[in-house]
Structure formats: C-alpha cells, structure tokens
Coordinates of C-alpha atoms and ligand atoms in Angstrom, one line a residue:
X1 CA 39.1 -6.3 2.5
X2 CA 35.7 -5.1 2.4
X3 CA 33.0 -5.7 0.8
X4 CA 30.7 -4.4 -2.3
X5 CA 28.2 -5.3 -1.4
X6 CA 25.7 -2.9 -0.1
X7 CA 22.4 -4.7 1.7
X8 CA 18.7 -4.2 2.6
X9 CA 18.1 -2.6 5.6
X10 CA 21.4 -2.3 7.1
X11 CA 23.3 0.5 8.3
X12 CA 26.9 0.0 7.6
X13 CA 28.3 2.5 9.3
X14 CA 27.8 0.7 12.5
X15 CA 30.6 -1.6 11.3
X16 CA 27.5 -4.8 12.4
X17 CA 29.3 -8.2 11.4
X18 CA 27.9 -10.2 8.5
X19 CA 27.7 -13.5 9.0
X20 CA 28.0 -15.8 5.5
X21 CA 25.5 -18.6 4.9
X22 CA 26.7 -21.2 3.0
X23 CA 24.0 -23.7 3.2
X24 CA 20.6 -24.6 4.5
X25 CA 18.5 -27.7 4.9
X26 CA 15.2 -28.5 6.8
X27 CA 15.3 -25.0 9.8
X28 CA 19.1 -24.8 10.0
X29 CA 21.5 -22.9 8.0
X30 CA 25.6 -23.0 8.0
X31 CA 28.1 -20.8 8.2
X32 CA 30.9 -20.6 7.1
X33 CA 33.6 -21.4 9.1
X34 CA 30.3 -24.4 9.9
X35 CA 28.3 -22.5 12.9
X36 CA 25.0 -23.8 12.7
X37 CA 21.6 -21.0 13.0
X38 CA 18.4 -21.9 13.4
X39 CA 15.9 -19.6 11.0
X40 CA 13.6 -18.6 13.5
X41 CA 12.4 -16.4 10.9
X42 CA 11.7 -18.2 8.0
X43 CA 15.2 -16.8 6.2
X44 CA 12.7 -13.8 6.7
X45 CA 9.1 -14.7 6.2
X46 CA 9.9 -16.8 2.3
X47 CA 10.4 -20.6 3.7
X48 CA 7.2 -23.1 4.8
X49 CA 8.5 -26.6 5.2
X50 CA 11.8 -25.8 5.2
X51 CA 15.4 -24.9 3.3
X52 CA 15.8 -26.7 0.1
X53 CA 12.3 -29.3 0.3
X54 CA 14.0 -32.3 -1.8
X55 CA 11.0 -31.8 -4.0
X56 CA 10.9 -28.7 -4.7
X57 CA 14.7 -28.7 -5.0
X58 CA 14.5 -31.4 -7.8
X59 CA 11.4 -29.4 -9.3
X60 CA 13.7 -27.0 -10.1
X61 CA 16.7 -29.1 -11.3
X62 CA 14.9 -30.6 -13.9
X63 CA 13.0 -27.0 -15.2
X64 CA 16.8 -25.9 -15.5
X65 CA 17.3 -28.4 -18.7
X66 CA 14.0 -28.3 -20.2
X67 CA 12.7 -24.7 -19.9
X68 CA 15.0 -22.0 -18.4
X69 CA 12.5 -18.8 -19.4
X70 CA 10.3 -17.6 -21.9
X71 CA 8.2 -14.5 -23.2
X72 CA 4.8 -14.3 -20.7
X73 CA 3.4 -11.9 -23.1
X74 CA 1.4 -14.0 -25.7
X75 CA 3.5 -16.9 -25.1
X76 CA 2.5 -20.0 -22.2
X77 CA 4.5 -23.0 -20.7
X78 CA 3.0 -26.2 -18.9
X79 CA 4.0 -24.5 -16.1
X80 CA 2.2 -21.8 -15.6
X81 CA -0.8 -23.2 -16.5
X82 CA -0.7 -25.5 -13.9
X83 CA 0.1 -23.2 -11.7
X84 CA -2.7 -21.1 -12.3
X85 CA -5.0 -23.8 -12.9
X86 CA -4.0 -25.2 -8.4
X87 CA -4.6 -21.2 -7.8
X88 CA -7.9 -21.1 -9.1
X89 CA -9.1 -24.1 -7.3
X90 CA -7.5 -24.1 -4.2
X91 CA -7.9 -20.5 -3.2
X92 CA -12.0 -18.9 -2.6
X93 CA -14.2 -19.4 -5.1
X94 CA -14.3 -16.4 -7.6
X95 CA -11.0 -15.8 -7.5
X96 CA -11.1 -17.1 -11.7
X97 CA -7.8 -15.3 -13.0
X98 CA -4.4 -15.0 -12.2
X99 CA -1.7 -12.2 -13.2
X100 CA 2.3 -13.6 -12.3
X101 CA 4.8 -11.6 -10.9
X102 CA 8.0 -11.7 -9.3
X103 CA 7.9 -10.8 -5.4
X104 CA 5.5 -9.3 -3.0
X105 CA 6.2 -5.8 -3.6
X106 CA 5.2 -5.9 -7.4
X107 CA 1.5 -8.6 -6.7
X108 CA 0.4 -6.1 -5.1
X109 CA 1.2 -2.5 -7.0
X110 CA 0.3 -4.9 -10.0
X111 CA -3.2 -5.0 -7.6
X112 CA -3.4 -1.3 -7.6
X113 CA -3.2 -0.8 -10.9
X114 CA -5.7 -4.0 -11.9
X115 CA -8.1 -2.4 -9.4
X116 CA -7.8 1.6 -11.0
X117 CA -7.7 -0.3 -14.6
X118 CA -10.8 -1.6 -13.5
X119 CA -13.1 1.4 -12.3
X120 CA -10.9 3.8 -15.3
X121 CA -12.3 1.2 -18.2
X122 CA -15.8 1.9 -16.4
X123 CA -15.7 4.6 -17.0
X124 CA -15.3 5.7 -13.2
X125 CA -13.1 8.5 -11.4
X126 CA -11.7 6.6 -9.0
X127 CA -8.2 7.6 -7.8
X128 CA -8.3 7.3 -3.6
X129 CA -6.6 3.9 -2.3
X130 CA -7.7 3.4 2.0
X131 CA -5.5 1.1 4.5
X132 CA -5.1 -0.6 7.4
X133 CA -3.4 1.5 10.0
X134 CA 0.6 0.4 11.1
X135 CA 0.4 -1.8 7.5
X136 CA 3.6 -2.4 5.3
X137 CA 2.9 -3.6 1.3
X138 CA 6.5 -3.5 -0.2
X139 CA 8.8 -0.6 -0.4
X140 CA 8.6 0.3 -3.3
X141 CA 6.9 3.6 -4.4
X142 CA 3.6 2.7 -4.7
X143 CA 3.3 0.1 -2.0
X144 CA 4.9 2.4 0.2
X145 CA 2.0 4.7 -0.5
X146 CA -0.1 2.5 1.2
X147 CA 1.9 1.7 4.2
X148 CA 2.0 3.3 7.1
X149 CA 4.8 6.9 7.0
X150 CA 7.7 6.5 9.6
X151 CA 11.2 6.8 9.7
X152 CA 11.9 3.8 6.1
X153 CA 10.2 5.7 4.1
X154 CA 11.0 10.1 4.7
X155 CA 12.8 10.2 1.8
X156 CA 10.4 9.1 -0.4
X157 CA 7.4 10.7 0.7
X158 CA 6.9 13.7 -1.1
X159 CA 6.6 11.6 -3.9
X160 CA 3.8 8.7 -2.7
X161 CA 0.8 9.4 -3.3
X162 CA -2.2 10.5 -0.8
X163 CA -4.5 7.6 0.7
X164 CA -6.5 7.3 3.3
X165 CA -5.7 5.8 6.6
X166 CA -8.4 2.9 9.1
X167 CA -8.0 3.0 12.4
X168 CA -6.5 -0.7 13.3
X169 CA -9.2 -2.5 15.4
X170 CA -7.1 -2.5 18.9
X171 CA -9.0 -4.7 21.4
X172 CA -12.4 -3.1 22.5
X173 CA -11.9 -0.8 20.1
X174 CA -12.7 -2.5 17.6
X175 CA -16.1 -0.4 15.2
X176 CA -14.6 2.8 15.4
X177 CA -12.3 0.7 13.0
X178 CA -15.8 -0.4 11.1
X179 CA -17.4 2.7 11.5
X180 CA -14.0 4.9 9.9
X181 CA -13.4 2.1 7.0
X182 CA -18.0 3.1 6.5
X183 CA -17.6 6.8 6.5
X184 CA -15.5 6.5 4.4
X185 CA -16.6 3.8 1.5
X186 CA -19.6 6.4 1.7
X187 CA -17.6 9.6 0.9
X188 CA -18.9 11.6 -2.0
X189 CA -14.8 10.5 -3.7
X190 CA -15.5 7.7 -4.0
X191 CA -12.4 4.8 -2.9
X192 CA -11.0 2.9 -5.8
X193 CA -9.9 0.1 -3.2
X194 CA -8.9 -0.8 0.3
X195 CA -6.4 -3.1 1.2
X196 CA -5.4 -5.6 3.7
X197 CA -3.3 -7.7 5.2
X198 CA -6.0 -10.1 6.4
X199 CA -5.2 -11.5 10.4
X200 CA -1.6 -10.3 11.3
X201 CA 0.2 -6.8 10.0
X202 CA 3.5 -8.4 9.7
X203 CA 5.8 -5.9 9.5
X204 CA 3.3 -3.5 11.3
X205 CA 4.4 -5.6 14.4
X206 CA 2.7 -8.9 14.0
X207 CA -0.6 -6.8 15.9
X208 CA -3.3 -9.7 15.1
X209 CA -6.8 -9.4 15.0
X210 CA -9.8 -11.2 15.5
X211 CA -11.1 -12.4 12.1
X212 CA -14.0 -11.1 12.7
X213 CA -13.5 -7.7 11.8
X214 CA -11.8 -9.0 8.5
X215 CA -14.8 -10.6 7.5
X216 CA -17.1 -7.4 8.6
X217 CA -14.8 -5.3 6.8
X218 CA -15.1 -6.4 3.8
X219 CA -19.1 -6.5 3.8
X220 CA -19.1 -3.4 4.4
X221 CA -16.7 -2.8 0.9
X222 CA -19.0 -4.7 -0.8
X223 CA -22.2 -3.5 0.4
X224 CA -20.4 0.2 -1.2
X225 CA -19.2 -1.6 -4.4
X226 CA -15.7 -0.9 -3.3
X227 CA -12.1 -3.2 -4.4
X228 CA -11.4 -5.7 -1.5
X229 CA -7.6 -6.0 -1.6
X230 CA -6.1 -8.7 1.1
X231 CA -2.5 -8.7 0.5
X232 CA -1.8 -12.4 1.6
X233 CA 1.5 -11.8 0.4
X234 CA 3.2 -13.0 4.3
X235 CA -0.1 -14.4 5.8
X236 CA -0.6 -17.1 3.0
X237 CA 0.9 -20.3 2.5
X238 CA -0.1 -21.7 6.2
X239 CA 1.3 -19.5 7.9
X240 CA -1.6 -18.2 10.0
X241 CA -2.6 -22.3 10.4
X242 CA -5.4 -22.0 7.4
X243 CA -3.6 -21.7 3.4
X244 CA -4.7 -18.2 3.2
X245 CA -5.4 -15.9 6.4
X246 CA -9.0 -15.0 4.7
X247 CA -10.6 -18.6 4.5
X248 CA -10.6 -18.3 8.6
X249 CA -13.2 -16.0 8.0
X250 CA -14.8 -16.8 5.3
X251 CA -13.5 -14.2 3.2
X252 CA -12.9 -13.6 -0.6
X253 CA -11.6 -10.7 -1.9
X254 CA -12.3 -9.6 -5.4
X255 CA -8.1 -9.0 -5.5
X256 CA -5.9 -11.6 -3.7
X257 CA -2.2 -11.4 -3.7
X258 CA 0.9 -14.0 -2.7
X259 CA 4.4 -14.8 -3.0
X260 CA 7.3 -15.0 -0.7
X261 CA 5.8 -19.3 -0.3
X262 CA 3.8 -19.9 -3.0
X263 CA 7.3 -21.9 -4.1
X264 CA 8.0 -22.9 -0.5
X265 CA 10.8 -19.8 -0.4
X266 CA 12.5 -21.4 -2.7
X267 CA 12.9 -19.0 -5.0
X268 CA 10.8 -15.5 -6.3
X269 CA 7.7 -16.2 -7.9
X270 CA 4.2 -14.3 -6.9
X271 CA 0.7 -13.8 -8.0
X272 CA -2.0 -12.1 -8.3
X273 CA -5.1 -13.1 -8.1
X274 CA -8.6 -11.3 -9.6
X275 CA -12.6 -12.1 -9.6
X276 CA -13.8 -11.6 -13.7
X277 CA -15.7 -8.3 -12.6
X278 CA -12.0 -7.2 -13.1
X279 CA -10.6 -9.3 -15.3
X280 CA -14.4 -7.9 -17.3
X281 CA -12.9 -4.9 -17.2
X282 CA -9.8 -5.1 -19.1
X283 CA -10.9 -7.6 -21.8
X284 CA -12.3 -6.0 -24.9
X285 CA -11.7 -5.3 -28.6
X286 CA -10.1 -2.2 -27.7
X287 CA -5.9 -2.6 -27.3
X288 CA -5.5 -0.1 -25.4
X289 CA -7.5 -1.1 -22.0
X290 CA -5.7 -4.7 -21.8
X291 CA -3.2 -4.7 -19.0
X292 CA -0.6 -2.4 -19.1
X293 CA 1.9 -4.3 -17.2
X294 CA 4.8 -7.0 -17.5
X295 CA 8.3 -7.6 -16.4
X296 CA 11.0 -9.8 -17.5
X297 CA 11.1 -12.8 -15.3
X298 CA 7.1 -12.7 -15.2
X299 CA 6.4 -16.3 -15.1
X300 CA 9.7 -17.8 -15.3
X301 CA 9.2 -21.8 -15.8
X302 CA 11.8 -22.0 -12.6
X303 CA 9.8 -20.8 -11.1
X304 CA 6.6 -21.7 -12.0
X305 CA 7.9 -25.5 -11.2
X306 CA 8.9 -25.0 -7.5
X307 CA 5.8 -23.4 -6.6
X308 CA 3.7 -26.8 -8.3
X309 CA 6.4 -28.6 -6.4
X310 CA 4.8 -26.5 -3.8
X311 CA 1.3 -27.1 -4.7
X312 CA 1.9 -30.9 -4.9
X313 CA 3.2 -31.1 -1.4
X314 CA -0.1 -29.1 -0.2
X315 CA -2.0 -31.6 -2.2
X316 CA 0.0 -34.6 -0.5
X317 CA 0.2 -34.0 2.8
X318 CA -1.2 -32.4 5.8
X319 CA 0.1 -29.8 6.5
X320 CA -1.8 -27.5 8.4
X321 CA -1.5 -30.3 10.5
X322 CA 2.3 -29.3 10.5
X323 CA 1.7 -25.9 11.5
X324 CA -1.0 -26.8 13.7
X325 CA 1.8 -29.1 16.0
X326 CA 3.8 -26.3 15.0
X327 CA 1.5 -23.8 17.0
X328 CA 1.3 -26.0 20.0
X329 CA 5.1 -26.0 20.8
X330 CA 4.9 -22.2 20.0
X331 CA 2.3 -21.8 22.8
X332 CA 4.6 -24.0 25.1
X333 CA 7.4 -21.5 24.3
X334 CA 5.6 -18.1 25.0
X335 CA 4.5 -20.4 28.7
X336 CA 8.1 -20.4 29.1
X337 CA 8.5 -17.0 29.5
X338 CA 5.0 -16.1 31.4
X339 CA 5.4 -13.5 34.3
X340 CA 8.6 -11.8 32.9
X341 CA 8.2 -8.6 34.1
X342 CA 8.9 -6.7 30.3
X343 CA 6.7 -9.1 28.6
X344 CA 3.5 -7.9 27.3
X345 CA 0.9 -9.3 24.2
X346 CA 1.9 -12.6 24.0
X347 CA 0.7 -14.1 20.4
X348 CA -0.4 -16.8 18.7
X349 CA -1.5 -17.3 15.4
X350 CA -0.4 -21.0 12.7
X351 CA 2.8 -20.5 13.3
X352 CA 3.6 -17.0 13.9
X353 CA 4.0 -16.0 17.9
X354 CA 5.3 -12.4 18.8
X355 CA 6.1 -10.8 22.3
X356 CA 6.4 -7.2 23.3
X357 CA 9.1 -6.1 25.3
X358 CA 8.7 -3.5 27.7
X359 CA 12.0 -1.3 27.9
X360 CA 12.9 2.4 28.2
X361 CA 13.4 3.4 24.5
X362 CA 12.0 0.5 22.1
X363 CA 11.4 2.6 19.5
X364 CA 12.7 0.1 15.2
X365 CA 16.0 2.3 15.7
X366 CA 16.7 1.6 19.0
X367 CA 19.6 -0.5 20.1
X368 CA 17.3 -3.0 22.0
X369 CA 16.6 -4.7 18.8
X370 CA 19.7 -5.4 17.8
X371 CA 21.2 -5.7 20.6
X372 CA 18.6 -9.1 20.6
X373 CA 19.5 -9.9 17.4
X374 CA 23.6 -10.5 18.0
X375 CA 22.7 -12.1 21.6
X376 CA 20.4 -14.9 19.8
X377 CA 23.1 -15.1 17.1
X378 CA 25.7 -15.4 19.3
X379 CA 23.7 -18.9 20.8
X380 CA 22.7 -20.3 17.4
X381 CA 19.8 -17.6 16.7
X382 CA 18.4 -15.7 13.8
X383 CA 16.3 -13.6 15.0
X384 CA 15.6 -10.2 13.7
X385 CA 12.9 -8.1 16.7
X386 CA 10.6 -5.6 15.2
X387 CA 12.0 -2.9 17.4
X388 CA 10.1 -3.7 21.1
X389 CA 8.1 -6.7 19.5
X390 CA 10.2 -9.9 19.8
X391 CA 8.5 -12.2 17.0
X392 CA 9.0 -16.5 16.4
X393 CA 8.1 -17.5 12.8
X394 CA 9.7 -21.0 11.9
X395 CA 9.9 -23.5 9.3
X396 CA 7.3 -25.7 9.8
X397 CA 9.5 -28.4 10.4
X398 CA 11.2 -27.8 13.6
X399 CA 10.8 -29.6 16.0
X400 CA 8.9 -30.1 19.6
X401 CA 12.6 -29.7 20.6
X402 CA 14.0 -27.2 19.0
X403 CA 11.6 -24.4 19.9
X404 CA 12.0 -25.0 23.7
X405 CA 16.1 -24.4 23.2
X406 CA 15.4 -21.6 20.5
X407 CA 12.5 -19.9 23.7
X408 CA 15.4 -21.0 25.9
X409 CA 17.8 -18.5 24.4
X410 CA 15.3 -15.7 24.1
X411 CA 14.9 -15.4 27.7
X412 CA 18.6 -15.7 28.0
X413 CA 18.5 -12.6 25.7
X414 CA 15.4 -11.1 27.0
X415 CA 16.9 -11.2 30.6
X416 CA 19.9 -10.0 29.4
X417 CA 19.0 -6.7 27.6
X418 CA 15.7 -6.4 30.1
X419 CA 16.8 -6.2 33.6
Ligands
PLP501 C1 6.8 -8.9 2.8 C2 5.8 -8.7 1.9 C3 5.5 -8.0 0.7 C4 6.3 -7.9 0.2 O1 7.3 -8.4 -1.0 P1 8.3 -8.5 -0.9 O2 8.7 -10.2 -1.8 O3 9.7 -8.6 -0.1 O4 8.5 -7.6 -2.4 C5 4.1 -7.2 1.0 N1 3.8 -7.2 1.7 C6 3.5 -8.5 2.6 C7 2.2 -8.2 3.9 C8 4.4 -8.3 3.2 O5 5.0 -9.3 4.0

C-alpha cells in the first residue's frame, strides 16, 4: 500500500525507502521495526539537549491541560510574557521587543517586513535587501528571495524579488566581501537591510567564516544606517558554542531571528527580536502604522511552555560546557578521517563538524549524498549530506563513545564512496 504523504525535499519517483520512526530519546531514534538510529543531524538542526528532554516534555504536558491556544492579537498569556522577558535578558542589550511566530521562515519573513515597515513609516523609500552569497533563510517566496538561487527555486524564480549579493568571505578574500558590502551600502538607492547567517552558513554547505568579518560587516551597516538582520535560526541556542553566534563577534544586530532550538527543538516556535528604533517607528496613534503580521499559532502556549523549560535549562545548567565537550569529541572524530585523500576542509565550530568529499560530479543532485545517507542508515546513523559536504550536528547529550562510533561509520561510508 502506498502512502498518501508527500515528503519535503524528497523525490518520490526514486522509490527510496522512507523509514518510519516511532519514538526517540536522547540522541537516538527508534524505528517501527525496533532498529535504533543515531540522530547525527539533530532531526534537521532543531533538537539541542536531546530528544524528549524530560523537563521540556513535562512542561508541554502540564500546559496542554491548562491553556492550549489563544488569539495573540490584543491578548497575552503568562508563558509568552516569560519567554519574551527571558529572550530580552539573554540576548545582547538593545533587542527590547519580541515578535512571535512559528518557524524559521516566518521569523525571517517577519524580520524583512519589520525592516521595510521601519523605512516606510519613516517616509524613506528603501526596499533593497543585501544578502550574503550561499545563504539560506527558508523556503517561502520571501525567504527564497534572500537566499541563494539554484535548482531549489528555479521554478519560482520569476516571483522572487531582486536582491544584491555580497560575496562569501572565502579565506584570503575577506576584504572583497567587506568592500562589496561597503559599495552596496553607499549606493544611491539606499538598501533597507543586510541579512546574514552569523559565523556558519548552514544549508549553503556548513561554510564557516571568522567572527572578525561578522563584526566588520555589522560595523559597515551601522556606519551607513543599513539595518543588520542576524538569522540565528540554526546558529542560536548553543550550536556554535555560545548561546548566540553573534556573541562571539560582540555583535548586536538590529533584528534577530530565532526558531529551531528555541523550544529545545520539541515543538515549533519562533521569535523575531527588534531594536527600540524599529518598534518605535511602528508605534503611533495611527492604526495604519501598526505591524501588519500574524499567524494563527502566534505564541502558542504549549510552545511557549516548552521554550520556558528550555530557557530554565539554559539558566540552571552549563549548556556551553556540554557543547564544548561535544566539540572536543567531534575534533577527535575528524582527526580519525585525516589523511583520507578524498577529503578536504575539515572544519568544526561548536557542535557542528563538516568535511567535503572530493569525488567527481558531486553536486547537490548527484548520487553521492543519497549513497552516503543509505550507507550510514544501514549502519544505524541518520546523516543527510549537503551535496559533497558531510556534516554532523548531534544533540548535545551525545557521548564521546557515540561520536567515535559515528565517525567509524562515516569513515567506512567514505571508503565505499570515495575509492
Ligand atoms: C532552517 C533555517 C531557516 C528556516 O527555518 P524553518 O523553521 O525550516 O522554516 C531559516 N534560516 C536558517 C539559517 C535556517 O537554517
């Protein structure tokens, strides 16, 4: 019997198996047939501490019997107030206002609309958005517009709005990035905002760049009064070693996008934080200047309860120390792959390790990634390489022994594919 389910980023015509997962705990998923799979990518970058984290699960269960869902336009509830207060306290000073939504894409859409609304309400015609090459910010029309163009969005390209792209700061070519940004900021048609993934471009291939460049890019935007939007949907909640990647560069953005790990990854919640200036440009006695955005599940109480439980973990436990220990294990694992002639660019930041496999014709649509994925799956490891980039992004509860075993699996898979 075939399933009616249409899966995301899946070519059903290939008839590849779609394993069914029935439960999860810590860093492990369990299949319908009892097989255990190590979650090497934190269930697509969302799970932080581990699956079914007891405090988060308990908070959701308790909230489910108290207040399930309510309109958030003109009404509020204690869980949302607590999350917002904590986010203002935990993020760099200056981000004083919190707008809730329900996914990374909507957090970014909200950020873009806030930036455009800011200039519109101030009577300045500024609509251009600057982006970094190889970026990914989501799969809706707006977020695809500010992301890299490619096979993923070719069919929709006529509807995507035009942006100006700053080259990625390749090692040794960082100055070209800064010069291009400066030039675009000075253009007669002044840009509204520059949006970036701080320190790591995730879907672009786990491309890492130095904190100093992030800092310089932020400075250039400040000098030219171009809003700086930090998309920390993937990098937030410890993934790069600190709560936010921006902290490592001492950067305070004008707008900050959070999602994925905000609830520990258990349920969907997103937040877009904004500076007082952006909030104030919308605040007025004039109703036509309000921020025109909502979605049905804005600040859903169950999701806010999960976020509060996650925040309590952050406040009471040393999460960065856990990420640092995991990072050391990932370094040891990467070291076991050193010397393999088909591997290049081993890199690691926080709880993310990546390496590029150099085999002929290894584009996103080639067979390399699915072959690696299948080899890993057969050995109890959930991996999802990005083209020829193999990366690991495990939940923070993963042990050294588990990481070493995972690297043995990866090593064997590379032997098979890269010979
Ligand atoms: C995943 C991701 C998004 C989109 O988040 P969704 O919750 O999948 O909509 C946006 N930006 C970045 C940097 C991401 O990694």
